[in-house]
PDB file of C-alpha atoms in Angstrom:
ATOM      1  CA  MET A   1     134.623 -24.687 127.021  1.00 39.00           C
ATOM      2  CA  ASN A   2     137.723 -22.432 128.598  1.00 40.00           C
ATOM      3  CA  ASP A   3     139.011 -24.743 131.088  1.00 46.00           C
ATOM      4  CA  GLY A   4     140.155 -27.326 128.367  1.00 47.00           C
ATOM      5  CA  CYS A   5     137.464 -29.880 129.004  1.00 51.00           C
ATOM      6  CA  LEU A   6     134.200 -31.093 127.715  1.00 45.00           C
ATOM      7  CA  SER A   7     132.410 -34.255 127.241  1.00 42.00           C
ATOM      8  CA  SER A   8     131.684 -34.660 123.475  1.00 46.00           C
ATOM      9  CA  SER A   9     127.901 -35.041 122.747  1.00 47.00           C
ATOM     10  CA  SER A  10     127.135 -36.471 125.931  1.00 49.00           C
ATOM     11  CA  TRP A  11     127.567 -32.979 127.272  1.00 50.00           C
ATOM     12  CA  ALA A  12     124.278 -31.656 125.616  1.00 55.00           C
ATOM     13  CA  SER A  13     122.042 -34.349 126.873  1.00 54.00           C
ATOM     14  CA  TRP A  14     123.465 -33.905 130.558  1.00 51.00           C
ATOM     15  CA  GLU A  15     122.912 -30.051 130.357  1.00 57.00           C
ATOM     16  CA  LEU A  16     119.307 -31.190 129.202  1.00 54.00           C
ATOM     17  CA  ASN A  17     119.056 -33.556 132.207  1.00 58.00           C
ATOM     18  CA  LYS A  18     120.217 -30.828 134.702  1.00 58.00           C
ATOM     19  CA  ARG A  19     117.922 -28.244 133.301  1.00 50.00           C
ATOM     20  CA  GLN A  20     114.942 -30.695 133.702  1.00 55.00           C
ATOM     21  CA  GLY A  21     116.132 -31.833 137.370  1.00 65.00           C
ATOM     22  CA  THR A  22     116.449 -35.281 136.006  1.00 81.00           C
ATOM     23  CA  MET A  23     119.385 -37.583 137.426  1.00 91.00           C
ATOM     24  CA  LYS A  24     120.973 -40.808 135.968  1.00 95.00           C
ATOM     25  CA  LEU A  25     120.787 -42.726 138.979  1.00 97.00           C
ATOM     26  CA  LEU A  26     120.071 -41.169 142.661  1.00 97.00           C
ATOM     27  CA  THR A  27     116.450 -40.261 143.687  1.00 97.00           C
ATOM     28  CA  ALA A  28     115.760 -36.677 144.517  1.00 96.00           C
ATOM     29  CA  GLU A  29     115.623 -37.878 148.349  1.00 97.00           C
ATOM     30  CA  GLN A  30     119.112 -39.046 148.075  1.00 98.00           C
ATOM     31  CA  LYS A  31     120.394 -36.051 146.479  1.00 97.00           C
ATOM     32  CA  LYS A  32     118.721 -33.681 149.007  1.00 97.00           C
ATOM     33  CA  PHE A  33     120.139 -36.207 151.454  1.00 98.00           C
ATOM     34  CA  TYR A  34     124.114 -35.556 150.249  1.00 98.00           C
ATOM     35  CA  ASP A  35     123.697 -31.722 149.842  1.00 98.00           C
ATOM     36  CA  ASP A  36     122.199 -31.714 153.280  1.00 98.00           C
ATOM     37  CA  ASN A  37     124.388 -33.874 155.206  1.00 98.00           C
ATOM     38  CA  GLY A  38     127.676 -34.463 152.930  1.00 98.00           C
ATOM     39  CA  TYR A  39     127.329 -37.921 152.692  1.00 98.00           C
ATOM     40  CA  VAL A  40     125.034 -40.634 151.073  1.00 98.00           C
ATOM     41  CA  VAL A  41     124.976 -44.406 151.738  1.00 98.00           C
ATOM     42  CA  LEU A  42     124.430 -46.457 148.767  1.00 98.00           C
ATOM     43  CA  ASP A  43     123.984 -50.182 147.339  1.00 98.00           C
ATOM     44  CA  LEU A  44     125.704 -49.931 143.764  1.00 98.00           C
ATOM     45  CA  LEU A  45     127.691 -53.212 143.540  1.00 98.00           C
ATOM     46  CA  THR A  46     126.074 -56.633 143.040  1.00 98.00           C
ATOM     47  CA  GLU A  47     127.340 -59.677 145.639  1.00 98.00           C
ATOM     48  CA  GLY A  48     129.436 -61.109 142.773  1.00 98.00           C
ATOM     49  CA  GLU A  49     131.207 -57.840 142.320  1.00 98.00           C
ATOM     50  CA  VAL A  50     131.926 -57.660 145.980  1.00 98.00           C
ATOM     51  CA  ASP A  51     133.004 -61.132 146.291  1.00 98.00           C
ATOM     52  CA  GLU A  52     135.666 -60.774 143.364  1.00 98.00           C
ATOM     53  CA  LEU A  53     136.744 -57.325 144.908  1.00 98.00           C
ATOM     54  CA  SER A  54     137.240 -58.935 148.445  1.00 98.00           C
ATOM     55  CA  GLN A  55     139.118 -62.008 146.771  1.00 98.00           C
ATOM     56  CA  ASP A  56     141.534 -59.873 145.031  1.00 98.00           C
ATOM     57  CA  PHE A  57     141.937 -57.417 147.905  1.00 98.00           C
ATOM     58  CA  ASP A  58     143.083 -60.268 150.294  1.00 98.00           C
ATOM     59  CA  THR A  59     145.388 -61.551 147.564  1.00 98.00           C
ATOM     60  CA  ILE A  60     147.079 -58.105 147.085  1.00 98.00           C
ATOM     61  CA  PHE A  61     147.569 -57.755 150.673  1.00 98.00           C
ATOM     62  CA  LYS A  62     149.209 -61.228 151.220  1.00 98.00           C
ATOM     63  CA  ALA A  63     151.510 -60.501 148.550  1.00 98.00           C
ATOM     64  CA  LYS A  64     152.679 -57.413 149.623  1.00 98.00           C
ATOM     65  CA  ALA A  65     152.943 -58.941 153.211  1.00 97.00           C
ATOM     66  CA  ALA A  66     156.638 -58.125 153.650  1.00 98.00           C
ATOM     67  CA  SER A  67     156.241 -54.473 152.697  1.00 97.00           C
ATOM     68  CA  ASP A  68     155.893 -51.467 155.030  1.00 97.00           C
ATOM     69  CA  THR A  69     152.269 -50.896 155.004  1.00 97.00           C
ATOM     70  CA  GLU A  70     151.786 -49.330 158.380  1.00 97.00           C
ATOM     71  CA  ALA A  71     149.631 -46.243 158.143  1.00 95.00           C
ATOM     72  CA  THR A  72     148.588 -45.251 161.604  1.00 94.00           C
ATOM     73  CA  TRP A  73     148.678 -41.612 161.486  1.00 94.00           C
ATOM     74  CA  ALA A  74     151.114 -39.264 163.715  1.00 93.00           C
ATOM     75  CA  GLY A  75     150.490 -36.786 165.701  1.00 93.00           C
ATOM     76  CA  ASP A  76     149.362 -35.519 169.637  1.00 92.00           C
ATOM     77  CA  TRP A  77     145.788 -37.180 168.822  1.00 92.00           C
ATOM     78  CA  LYS A  78     146.744 -40.515 169.589  1.00 84.00           C
ATOM     79  CA  ASP A  79     145.780 -42.371 172.905  1.00 75.00           C
ATOM     80  CA  ASP A  80     149.454 -43.429 174.476  1.00 70.00           C
ATOM     81  CA  THR A  81     147.387 -45.836 177.036  1.00 67.00           C
ATOM     82  CA  LYS A  82     146.611 -48.181 174.035  1.00 68.00           C
ATOM     83  CA  LYS A  83     149.733 -50.417 173.668  1.00 72.00           C
ATOM     84  CA  LYS A  84     149.566 -51.494 170.018  1.00 87.00           C
ATOM     85  CA  MET A  85     147.626 -49.471 167.112  1.00 92.00           C
ATOM     86  CA  GLU A  86     147.876 -50.497 163.464  1.00 95.00           C
ATOM     87  CA  VAL A  87     146.410 -49.980 160.300  1.00 97.00           C
ATOM     88  CA  LYS A  88     147.453 -51.706 156.927  1.00 98.00           C
ATOM     89  CA  SER A  89     147.209 -49.573 153.802  1.00 98.00           C
ATOM     90  CA  ILE A  90     147.890 -50.055 150.247  1.00 98.00           C
ATOM     91  CA  HIS A  91     147.587 -47.138 147.670  1.00 98.00           C
ATOM     92  CA  GLY A  92     146.978 -47.526 143.656  1.00 97.00           C
ATOM     93  CA  LEU A  93     145.203 -51.106 144.037  1.00 98.00           C
ATOM     94  CA  GLN A  94     144.183 -50.565 140.100  1.00 98.00           C
ATOM     95  CA  MET A  95     147.904 -51.205 139.895  1.00 97.00           C
ATOM     96  CA  TYR A  96     147.789 -54.430 141.013  1.00 98.00           C
ATOM     97  CA  SER A  97     144.194 -55.975 139.741  1.00 98.00           C
ATOM     98  CA  GLY A  98     142.328 -55.464 136.689  1.00 98.00           C
ATOM     99  CA  VAL A  99     138.723 -55.860 139.111  1.00 98.00           C
ATOM    100  CA  PHE A 100     139.651 -52.487 140.699  1.00 98.00           C
ATOM    101  CA  SER A 101     140.602 -51.014 137.322  1.00 98.00           C
ATOM    102  CA  ARG A 102     137.110 -52.108 136.350  1.00 98.00           C
ATOM    103  CA  LEU A 103     135.560 -50.644 139.625  1.00 98.00           C
ATOM    104  CA  LEU A 104     136.919 -47.113 138.551  1.00 98.00           C
ATOM    105  CA  ILE A 105     134.607 -47.138 135.693  1.00 98.00           C
ATOM    106  CA  ASN A 106     131.538 -49.234 137.305  1.00 98.00           C
ATOM    107  CA  PRO A 107     128.439 -47.353 135.373  1.00 98.00           C
ATOM    108  CA  GLN A 108     126.371 -47.328 138.349  1.00 97.00           C
ATOM    109  CA  VAL A 109     129.430 -45.860 140.546  1.00 98.00           C
ATOM    110  CA  LEU A 110     130.090 -43.122 137.777  1.00 98.00           C
ATOM    111  CA  ASP A 111     126.074 -42.349 137.336  1.00 98.00           C
ATOM    112  CA  ALA A 112     125.950 -41.648 141.361  1.00 98.00           C
ATOM    113  CA  CYS A 113     129.041 -39.386 141.231  1.00 98.00           C
ATOM    114  CA  GLU A 114     127.897 -37.670 137.909  1.00 98.00           C
ATOM    115  CA  ASP A 115     124.369 -36.901 140.150  1.00 98.00           C
ATOM    116  CA  LEU A 116     126.569 -35.627 142.962  1.00 98.00           C
ATOM    117  CA  MET A 117     129.463 -33.817 141.433  1.00 97.00           C
ATOM    118  CA  GLY A 118     127.164 -31.938 138.977  1.00 96.00           C
ATOM    119  CA  THR A 119     129.449 -32.796 136.016  1.00 96.00           C
ATOM    120  CA  PRO A 120     129.670 -35.644 133.272  1.00 96.00           C
ATOM    121  CA  ASP A 121     133.739 -35.184 133.242  1.00 98.00           C
ATOM    122  CA  ILE A 122     135.109 -37.058 135.992  1.00 98.00           C
ATOM    123  CA  LEU A 123     138.658 -37.685 136.957  1.00 98.00           C
ATOM    124  CA  LEU A 124     140.486 -39.645 139.270  1.00 98.00           C
ATOM    125  CA  HIS A 125     142.400 -38.542 141.999  1.00 98.00           C
ATOM    126  CA  HIS A 126     144.023 -41.547 143.912  1.00 98.00           C
ATOM    127  CA  THR A 127     142.841 -44.893 145.570  1.00 98.00           C
ATOM    128  CA  LYS A 128     143.627 -46.626 148.701  1.00 98.00           C
ATOM    129  CA  ALA A 129     142.859 -49.417 150.738  1.00 98.00           C
ATOM    130  CA  HIS A 130     142.745 -49.947 154.364  1.00 98.00           C
ATOM    131  CA  VAL A 131     142.789 -52.976 156.787  1.00 98.00           C
ATOM    132  CA  LYS A 132     142.033 -52.751 160.638  1.00 98.00           C
ATOM    133  CA  PRO A 133     142.945 -55.730 162.366  1.00 97.00           C
ATOM    134  CA  PRO A 134     140.524 -57.109 165.446  1.00 97.00           C
ATOM    135  CA  GLY A 135     142.117 -55.560 168.699  1.00 95.00           C
ATOM    136  CA  THR A 136     144.408 -53.602 167.372  1.00 95.00           C
ATOM    137  CA  GLY A 137     143.148 -51.393 164.437  1.00 96.00           C
ATOM    138  CA  SER A 138     144.086 -47.815 164.805  1.00 95.00           C
ATOM    139  CA  PRO A 139     141.309 -45.153 164.765  1.00 95.00           C
ATOM    140  CA  PHE A 140     141.849 -42.165 162.482  1.00 96.00           C
ATOM    141  CA  PRO A 141     141.077 -38.768 164.230  1.00 97.00           C
ATOM    142  CA  MET A 142     138.298 -36.411 162.936  1.00 98.00           C
ATOM    143  CA  HIS A 143     139.472 -34.576 159.583  1.00 98.00           C
ATOM    144  CA  GLN A 144     138.901 -33.174 156.563  1.00 98.00           C
ATOM    145  CA  ASP A 145     140.219 -34.260 153.373  1.00 98.00           C
ATOM    146  CA  TYR A 146     140.582 -31.025 152.060  1.00 98.00           C
ATOM    147  CA  HIS A 147     143.485 -30.337 153.903  1.00 97.00           C
ATOM    148  CA  TYR A 148     145.399 -33.182 152.219  1.00 96.00           C
ATOM    149  CA  PHE A 149     144.687 -31.682 148.621  1.00 96.00           C
ATOM    150  CA  PRO A 150     142.426 -28.764 148.544  1.00 97.00           C
ATOM    151  CA  PHE A 151     140.876 -27.569 145.190  1.00 97.00           C
ATOM    152  CA  GLU A 152     139.714 -24.333 144.321  1.00 97.00           C
ATOM    153  CA  LYS A 153     135.888 -25.657 143.550  1.00 98.00           C
ATOM    154  CA  ASP A 154     135.787 -28.256 146.380  1.00 98.00           C
ATOM    155  CA  SER A 155     134.478 -30.788 143.707  1.00 98.00           C
ATOM    156  CA  MET A 156     136.268 -33.638 145.446  1.00 98.00           C
ATOM    157  CA  ILE A 157     134.409 -36.506 146.661  1.00 98.00           C
ATOM    158  CA  ALA A 158     135.154 -39.994 148.227  1.00 98.00           C
ATOM    159  CA  VAL A 159     133.948 -43.196 147.381  1.00 98.00           C
ATOM    160  CA  PHE A 160     133.886 -45.369 150.466  1.00 98.00           C
ATOM    161  CA  LEU A 161     133.509 -49.186 149.831  1.00 98.00           C
ATOM    162  CA  SER A 162     132.898 -51.386 152.859  1.00 98.00           C
ATOM    163  CA  LEU A 163     134.367 -54.781 152.316  1.00 98.00           C
ATOM    164  CA  ASP A 164     133.178 -56.174 155.578  1.00 98.00           C
ATOM    165  CA  ALA A 165     130.143 -55.306 157.883  1.00 98.00           C
ATOM    166  CA  SER A 166     131.105 -52.102 159.143  1.00 98.00           C
ATOM    167  CA  TYR A 167     130.145 -50.466 162.946  1.00 98.00           C
ATOM    168  CA  PRO A 168     131.846 -48.743 165.586  1.00 98.00           C
ATOM    169  CA  LYS A 169     133.245 -51.702 167.317  1.00 98.00           C
ATOM    170  CA  ASN A 170     135.223 -53.022 164.231  1.00 98.00           C
ATOM    171  CA  GLY A 171     136.634 -49.556 163.579  1.00 97.00           C
ATOM    172  CA  GLY A 172     133.759 -48.237 161.581  1.00 98.00           C
ATOM    173  CA  LEU A 173     133.410 -44.590 160.034  1.00 98.00           C
ATOM    174  CA  CYS A 174     131.890 -41.966 161.945  1.00 98.00           C
ATOM    175  CA  VAL A 175     130.794 -38.323 160.351  1.00 98.00           C
ATOM    176  CA  TYR A 176     129.798 -34.805 161.720  1.00 98.00           C
ATOM    177  CA  PRO A 177     126.512 -34.480 159.241  1.00 98.00           C
ATOM    178  CA  GLY A 178     126.260 -31.371 157.586  1.00 98.00           C
ATOM    179  CA  SER A 179     129.761 -30.334 158.396  1.00 98.00           C
ATOM    180  CA  HIS A 180     130.763 -30.006 154.867  1.00 98.00           C
ATOM    181  CA  LYS A 181     128.578 -26.725 154.908  1.00 98.00           C
ATOM    182  CA  LEU A 182     131.069 -25.090 157.376  1.00 98.00           C
ATOM    183  CA  GLY A 183     134.014 -25.016 155.051  1.00 98.00           C
ATOM    184  CA  PRO A 184     137.649 -25.740 155.580  1.00 98.00           C
ATOM    185  CA  GLN A 185     138.458 -25.709 159.587  1.00 98.00           C
ATOM    186  CA  LYS A 186     141.521 -25.608 161.368  1.00 98.00           C
ATOM    187  CA  ASP A 187     144.053 -28.032 160.748  1.00 97.00           C
ATOM    188  CA  VAL A 188     145.598 -28.218 164.095  1.00 97.00           C
ATOM    189  CA  SER A 189     148.251 -31.393 163.340  1.00 96.00           C
ATOM    190  CA  THR A 190     151.567 -31.396 165.207  1.00 95.00           C
ATOM    191  CA  ALA A 191     152.863 -33.663 162.685  1.00 95.00           C
ATOM    192  CA  PRO A 192     154.141 -32.825 159.451  1.00 94.00           C
ATOM    193  CA  GLY A 193     152.081 -34.789 156.365  1.00 93.00           C
ATOM    194  CA  TYR A 194     149.054 -35.291 158.506  1.00 96.00           C
ATOM    195  CA  HIS A 195     146.115 -33.347 158.836  1.00 96.00           C
ATOM    196  CA  TYR A 196     143.182 -33.508 161.756  1.00 97.00           C
ATOM    197  CA  LEU A 197     140.809 -31.034 163.575  1.00 98.00           C
ATOM    198  CA  ASP A 198     140.560 -30.034 167.351  1.00 97.00           C
ATOM    199  CA  ARG A 199     139.313 -33.161 169.360  1.00 96.00           C
ATOM    200  CA  LYS A 200     137.483 -30.515 171.861  1.00 96.00           C
ATOM    201  CA  GLU A 201     135.762 -28.886 169.054  1.00 98.00           C
ATOM    202  CA  PHE A 202     134.864 -32.158 167.177  1.00 98.00           C
ATOM    203  CA  PRO A 203     135.221 -34.922 169.597  1.00 97.00           C
ATOM    204  CA  ILE A 204     134.983 -38.467 167.848  1.00 97.00           C
ATOM    205  CA  GLU A 205     132.433 -39.276 170.841  1.00 97.00           C
ATOM    206  CA  LYS A 206     129.758 -36.555 169.208  1.00 98.00           C
ATOM    207  CA  ALA A 207     130.237 -38.090 165.713  1.00 98.00           C
ATOM    208  CA  VAL A 208     127.232 -39.946 164.160  1.00 98.00           C
ATOM    209  CA  PRO A 209     128.609 -43.664 163.424  1.00 98.00           C
ATOM    210  CA  LEU A 210     127.576 -45.011 160.157  1.00 98.00           C
ATOM    211  CA  GLU A 211     126.641 -48.825 160.184  1.00 98.00           C
ATOM    212  CA  LEU A 212     127.700 -50.443 156.564  1.00 98.00           C
ATOM    213  CA  LYS A 213     126.381 -53.427 155.386  1.00 98.00           C
ATOM    214  CA  ARG A 214     129.167 -55.683 153.623  1.00 98.00           C
ATOM    215  CA  GLY A 215     129.359 -54.136 149.878  1.00 98.00           C
ATOM    216  CA  GLN A 216     127.811 -50.972 150.752  1.00 98.00           C
ATOM    217  CA  ILE A 217     129.434 -47.648 149.408  1.00 98.00           C
ATOM    218  CA  VAL A 218     129.536 -44.288 151.135  1.00 98.00           C
ATOM    219  CA  ILE A 219     130.312 -41.368 148.842  1.00 98.00           C
ATOM    220  CA  PHE A 220     131.211 -38.340 150.541  1.00 98.00           C
ATOM    221  CA  SER A 221     132.448 -34.586 149.985  1.00 98.00           C
ATOM    222  CA  TYR A 222     135.864 -34.053 150.924  1.00 98.00           C
ATOM    223  CA  LEU A 223     134.773 -31.050 153.278  1.00 98.00           C
ATOM    224  CA  LEU A 224     132.862 -33.519 155.304  1.00 98.00           C
ATOM    225  CA  ILE A 225     134.146 -33.721 158.971  1.00 98.00           C
ATOM    226  CA  HIS A 226     134.822 -37.666 159.345  1.00 98.00           C
ATOM    227  CA  GLY A 227     136.958 -40.328 160.913  1.00 98.00           C
ATOM    228  CA  SER A 228     136.775 -43.811 162.443  1.00 98.00           C
ATOM    229  CA  TYR A 229     136.803 -45.693 165.612  1.00 97.00           C
ATOM    230  CA  ASP A 230     139.619 -48.223 166.841  1.00 95.00           C
ATOM    231  CA  ASN A 231     138.822 -51.939 166.184  1.00 97.00           C
ATOM    232  CA  THR A 232     138.137 -53.160 169.583  1.00 96.00           C
ATOM    233  CA  SER A 233     136.774 -56.282 168.412  1.00 97.00           C
ATOM    234  CA  ARG A 234     138.048 -59.651 169.133  1.00 95.00           C
ATOM    235  CA  ASP A 235     137.642 -61.500 165.590  1.00 96.00           C
ATOM    236  CA  CYS A 236     135.970 -58.563 163.076  1.00 97.00           C
ATOM    237  CA  GLN A 237     138.611 -56.960 160.766  1.00 97.00           C
ATOM    238  CA  ARG A 238     137.287 -54.116 158.703  1.00 98.00           C
ATOM    239  CA  ARG A 239     138.631 -53.589 155.432  1.00 98.00           C
ATOM    240  CA  MET A 240     137.884 -50.722 153.155  1.00 98.00           C
ATOM    241  CA  TYR A 241     138.491 -49.367 149.600  1.00 98.00           C
ATOM    242  CA  LEU A 242     138.521 -45.775 148.710  1.00 98.00           C
ATOM    243  CA  VAL A 243     138.531 -43.675 145.361  1.00 98.00           C
ATOM    244  CA  GLN A 244     139.012 -39.955 145.461  1.00 98.00           C
ATOM    245  CA  LEU A 245     137.436 -38.297 142.517  1.00 98.00           C
ATOM    246  CA  MET A 246     137.708 -34.887 141.074  1.00 98.00           C
ATOM    247  CA  SER A 247     136.115 -32.522 138.276  1.00 98.00           C
ATOM    248  CA  ALA A 248     137.789 -31.850 135.170  1.00 97.00           C
ATOM    249  CA  HIS A 249     136.647 -28.534 135.713  1.00 97.00           C
ATOM    250  CA  ASP A 250     138.201 -28.095 139.071  1.00 97.00           C
ATOM    251  CA  THR A 251     141.962 -27.211 139.656  1.00 95.00           C
ATOM    252  CA  PRO A 252     144.274 -28.044 142.756  1.00 95.00           C
ATOM    253  CA  LEU A 253     145.363 -24.994 144.880  1.00 95.00           C
ATOM    254  CA  SER A 254     148.807 -26.495 145.435  1.00 90.00           C
ATOM    255  CA  VAL A 255     150.834 -29.430 143.878  1.00 84.00           C
ATOM    256  CA  ARG A 256     150.939 -32.250 146.811  1.00 83.00           C
ATOM    257  CA  HIS A 257     149.292 -35.939 146.574  1.00 86.00           C
ATOM    258  CA  ILE A 258     150.824 -37.225 143.381  1.00 88.00           C
ATOM    259  CA  SER A 259     149.581 -40.788 143.027  1.00 91.00           C
ATOM    260  CA  ASP A 260     149.339 -43.521 140.335  1.00 90.00           C
ATOM    261  CA  CYS A 261     146.897 -42.868 137.348  1.00 94.00           C
ATOM    262  CA  GLN A 262     145.953 -39.382 138.930  1.00 95.00           C
ATOM    263  CA  GLY A 263     143.838 -37.236 136.156  1.00 94.00           C
ATOM    264  CA  MET A 264     142.743 -40.505 134.685  1.00 96.00           C
ATOM    265  CA  VAL A 265     139.695 -39.721 132.816  1.00 98.00           C
ATOM    266  CA  LEU A 266     136.733 -41.957 134.132  1.00 98.00           C
ATOM    267  CA  ARG A 267     134.004 -40.384 132.440  1.00 98.00           C
ATOM    268  CA  GLY A 268     133.709 -37.612 129.925  1.00 97.00           C
ATOM    269  CA  MET A 269     136.445 -35.564 128.467  1.00 97.00           C
ATOM    270  CA  CYS A 270     139.311 -33.757 129.568  1.00 96.00           C
ATOM    271  CA  TYR A 271     142.205 -32.072 127.529  1.00 92.00           C
ATOM    272  CA  LYS A 272     144.429 -30.573 130.244  1.00 89.00           C
ATOM    273  CA  SER A 273     147.216 -33.149 129.927  1.00 86.00           C
ATOM    274  CA  ASP A 274     150.138 -31.672 127.898  1.00 85.00           C
ATOM    275  CA  ALA A 275     150.460 -33.370 124.247  1.00 90.00           C
ATOM    276  CA  ASP A 276     154.107 -31.780 124.208  1.00 90.00           C
ATOM    277  CA  ILE A 277     156.052 -34.960 122.621  1.00 90.00           C
ATOM    278  CA  LYS A 278     159.112 -33.542 124.790  1.00 84.00           C
ATOM    279  CA  LYS A 279     157.155 -34.492 127.499  1.00 78.00           C
ATOM    280  CA  ARG A 280     155.813 -37.889 126.824  1.00 75.00           C
ATOM    281  CA  HIS A 281     157.757 -39.883 129.462  1.00 71.00           C
ATOM    282  CA  ARG A 282     156.464 -39.762 132.728  1.00 63.00           C
ATOM    283  CA  GLU A 283     160.045 -38.941 134.452  1.00 63.00           C
ATOM    284  CA  PHE A 284     160.124 -35.596 133.032  1.00 50.00           C
ATOM    285  CA  THR A 285     156.849 -34.443 134.370  1.00 54.00           C
ATOM    286  CA  THR A 286     157.535 -36.012 137.550  1.00 57.00           C
ATOM    287  CA  LEU A 287     160.686 -33.803 138.092  1.00 60.00           C
ATOM    288  CA  GLU A 288     158.908 -30.870 137.622  1.00 64.00           C
ATOM    289  CA  GLU A 289     155.913 -31.458 140.235  1.00 63.00           C
ATOM    290  CA  LYS A 290     158.370 -32.207 142.456  1.00 66.00           C
ATOM    291  CA  GLU A 291     160.253 -28.657 141.911  1.00 68.00           C
ATOM    292  CA  GLN A 292     156.447 -27.281 141.691  1.00 66.00           C
ATOM    293  CA  ALA A 293     155.690 -28.732 144.996  1.00 60.00           C
ATOM    294  CA  LYS A 294     158.717 -27.515 146.838  1.00 67.00           C
ATOM    295  CA  LYS A 295     157.655 -23.870 145.881  1.00 65.00           C
ATOM    296  CA  THR A 296     153.892 -24.557 147.039  1.00 61.00           C
ATOM    297  CA  MET A 297     154.141 -26.345 150.262  1.00 58.00           C
TER     298      MET A 297
END
């Protein structure tokens, strides 16, 4: 393949399945719902798997309690009447726990992603975790992930795991169904490094709330307009873990958002990585990326 990526013998069987219209996991109805709406809610994990993830999630956040993990977005979208807003965030949980590493290659999850992405060659972009405390948990303004890491073919998807029952009152997710078909919308952020859309054009009040059970997963396009509510509950935190994935056959439009394990092949094959012996150390590559980023930002 001329883009340097292929998936060995699995490619032939995947091409056959594609021609026959068959999928690895999802039903035709689930695939159509995703195509029409830009997201789909799935039950992919066992209760035991969710328990294990939940336990290690809490252990990691407790161990890093002294770190600066505050991640409320900056900008003119914020409600200044609310005295305190907070959301705790840690990126790259696979760097802290094998449980989260195993989730990245969970066969059920990757089968669903393959069905939605239309490729057997799937790479990791980044992972992150959020905790919204009760009463003070920050909302996230309506936005598209596209503005944080645009790609040529828009293959990027998010796998959003809700580790608690999630609903508007405790800061749950909300979406504009079908908005992924609009393409990239205007970024009106007033704060460098943050991206969000016009609140008058896409008010959070008109978004559709997604009420999720503990352990449910939402997979959505990075073009889907989405956000989340503030946590106004008295005693219900909202924890989530998110994995961003990209096709091995896609190309970033600019160098940004470099994260731990980015480009790791989770399924299939990819030969884009440089095998030059002089570039075997990550530090060397990082310097190049920083210089390139200055030119493209």
